[in-house]
């Protein structure tokens, strides 16, 4: 018997969304956050497909499973009856599937692959890879629910979560089909590109942004929000990742600010250290102060960057810095995400 589901991470905000796209500047935590989001959704009882699209095998270590390939694989069943499936989308495999479905080119498609036509096609038109990958994700969101599907047809999902390309490339990635739709006048390619474009621009798709509280990632995030909005794509959460808990009270912060401003009496600290019989009190006092100053400056930068982010006006969640990301720690991030998203609405 399934137990009670974990908190519903989306409530009404994104009830319609089937495709959750997670982007951010490189290295800020896209893969980690996509995995946490997919886990949270599965724990609330959903059937979830988590997909990576860059052929980097980033998800497997986070999920604690063997390397993913272009076959969807069940990774986890949750107590609430949810399921987490994972996949590494491969443009080549998607093209073969596309030819099979739309042109009934089963064996002929394989021949094309053997003679290098698939590599040729994707190298001549670099955007083609994006078109195919988006097509695959679109297809995964459109399947008939499990209770209705015929034997042998693929699994259906409530939601698809994508570990997407970084902010600098995400709009092109999502818009790749719109470009094709403009180029192709008629035929199955046009119909498919139109259908994908319609879903990407509908309430069924939402783009979440991951950042850390540093200047470059925050600047990129703000730019990406502008680009996404300009392209008519729906933005979702702003996930501030790797937040450090300093355990500092207000009074401590005042002391830190004094350190930055140079208002601290090093000689007095050295005197106290000497009284405590700390070795090399003058040197230790100077090093302590330098450490405090570095820390204080970081806190100031983080505060400034948080203000820049606040001005963007996206619903924001903060995720803590954990010691290592993997299958043991992922549920903690998932729980932090779910409880904060639940509280947003
Ligand atoms: N909340 C966190 N706490 C601790 N470590 C984290 C956290 N989030 C991410 N990391 C670590 O930071 C590094 C980058 O995270 P991740 O791989 O998820 O980023 P990414 O944006 O997907 O990177 P890339 O651009 O290379 O794909 C990894 O080593 C990951 O384990
Ligand atoms: Mg990644």
PDB file of C-alpha atoms and ligand atoms in Angstrom, residues 25-32 56 163 241-242 320-322 325 333, ligand 1:
ATOM      1  CA  UNK A  25      25.416  28.955 -15.464  1.00  0.00           C
ATOM      2  CA  UNK A  26      27.865  26.043 -15.797  1.00  0.00           C
ATOM      3  CA  UNK A  27      28.782  24.457 -12.491  1.00  0.00           C
ATOM      4  CA  UNK A  28      26.111  26.126 -10.372  1.00  0.00           C
ATOM      5  CA  UNK A  29      24.180  22.898  -9.811  1.00  0.00           C
ATOM      6  CA  UNK A  30      21.810  22.278 -12.743  1.00  0.00           C
ATOM      7  CA  UNK A  31      22.310  18.530 -12.618  1.00  0.00           C
ATOM      8  CA  UNK A  32      22.004  18.387  -8.842  1.00  0.00           C
ATOM      9  CA  UNK A  56      28.061  13.821 -20.097  1.00  0.00           C
ATOM     10  CA  UNK A 163      18.923  18.736 -16.890  1.00  0.00           C
ATOM     11  CA  UNK A 241      22.088  26.761  -4.587  1.00  0.00           C
ATOM     12  CA  UNK A 242      24.989  26.000  -2.278  1.00  0.00           C
ATOM     13  CA  UNK A 320      22.000  24.373   1.471  1.00  0.00           C
ATOM     14  CA  UNK A 321      25.540  23.280   0.785  1.00  0.00           C
ATOM     15  CA  UNK A 322      25.760  19.598   1.629  1.00  0.00           C
ATOM     16  CA  UNK A 325      25.950  15.073  -3.587  1.00  0.00           C
ATOM     17  CA  UNK A 333      17.801  18.649  -1.150  1.00  0.00           C
TER      18      UNK A 333
HETATM   19  N1  LIG B   1      23.794  21.960  -2.743  1.00  0.00           N
HETATM   20  C1  LIG B   1      25.012  21.486  -2.964  1.00  0.00           C
HETATM   21  N2  LIG B   1      25.814  21.157  -1.926  1.00  0.00           N
HETATM   22  C2  LIG B   1      27.062  20.672  -2.136  1.00  0.00           C
HETATM   23  N3  LIG B   1      27.587  20.482  -3.348  1.00  0.00           N
HETATM   24  C3  LIG B   1      26.845  20.801  -4.420  1.00  0.00           C
HETATM   25  C4  LIG B   1      25.517  21.307  -4.283  1.00  0.00           C
HETATM   26  N4  LIG B   1      25.032  21.509  -5.531  1.00  0.00           N
HETATM   27  C5  LIG B   1      25.996  21.155  -6.395  1.00  0.00           C
HETATM   28  N5  LIG B   1      27.087  20.724  -5.740  1.00  0.00           N
HETATM   29  C6  LIG B   1      28.348  20.264  -6.321  1.00  0.00           C
HETATM   30  O1  LIG B   1      28.818  21.262  -7.215  1.00  0.00           O
HETATM   31  C7  LIG B   1      29.333  20.697  -8.402  1.00  0.00           C
HETATM   32  C8  LIG B   1      28.542  21.198  -9.600  1.00  0.00           C
HETATM   33  O2  LIG B   1      27.196  20.732  -9.496  1.00  0.00           O
HETATM   34  P1  LIG B   1      26.412  20.200 -10.775  1.00  0.00           P
HETATM   35  O3  LIG B   1      27.203  19.169 -11.476  1.00  0.00           O
HETATM   36  O4  LIG B   1      25.046  19.838 -10.346  1.00  0.00           O
HETATM   37  O5  LIG B   1      26.405  21.545 -11.603  1.00  0.00           O
HETATM   38  P2  LIG B   1      26.036  21.749 -13.144  1.00  0.00           P
HETATM   39  O6  LIG B   1      25.486  23.126 -13.239  1.00  0.00           O
HETATM   40  O7  LIG B   1      25.183  20.642 -13.625  1.00  0.00           O
HETATM   41  O8  LIG B   1      27.478  21.680 -13.811  1.00  0.00           O
HETATM   42  P3  LIG B   1      27.814  21.542 -15.373  1.00  0.00           P
HETATM   43  O9  LIG B   1      27.697  22.926 -15.930  1.00  0.00           O
HETATM   44  O10 LIG B   1      29.228  21.043 -15.364  1.00  0.00           O
HETATM   45  O11 LIG B   1      26.832  20.591 -15.961  1.00  0.00           O
HETATM   46  C9  LIG B   1      29.238  19.183  -8.224  1.00  0.00           C
HETATM   47  O12 LIG B   1      30.451  18.723  -7.714  1.00  0.00           O
HETATM   48  C10 LIG B   1      28.137  19.031  -7.192  1.00  0.00           C
HETATM   49  O13 LIG B   1      28.281  17.843  -6.439  1.00  0.00           O
END
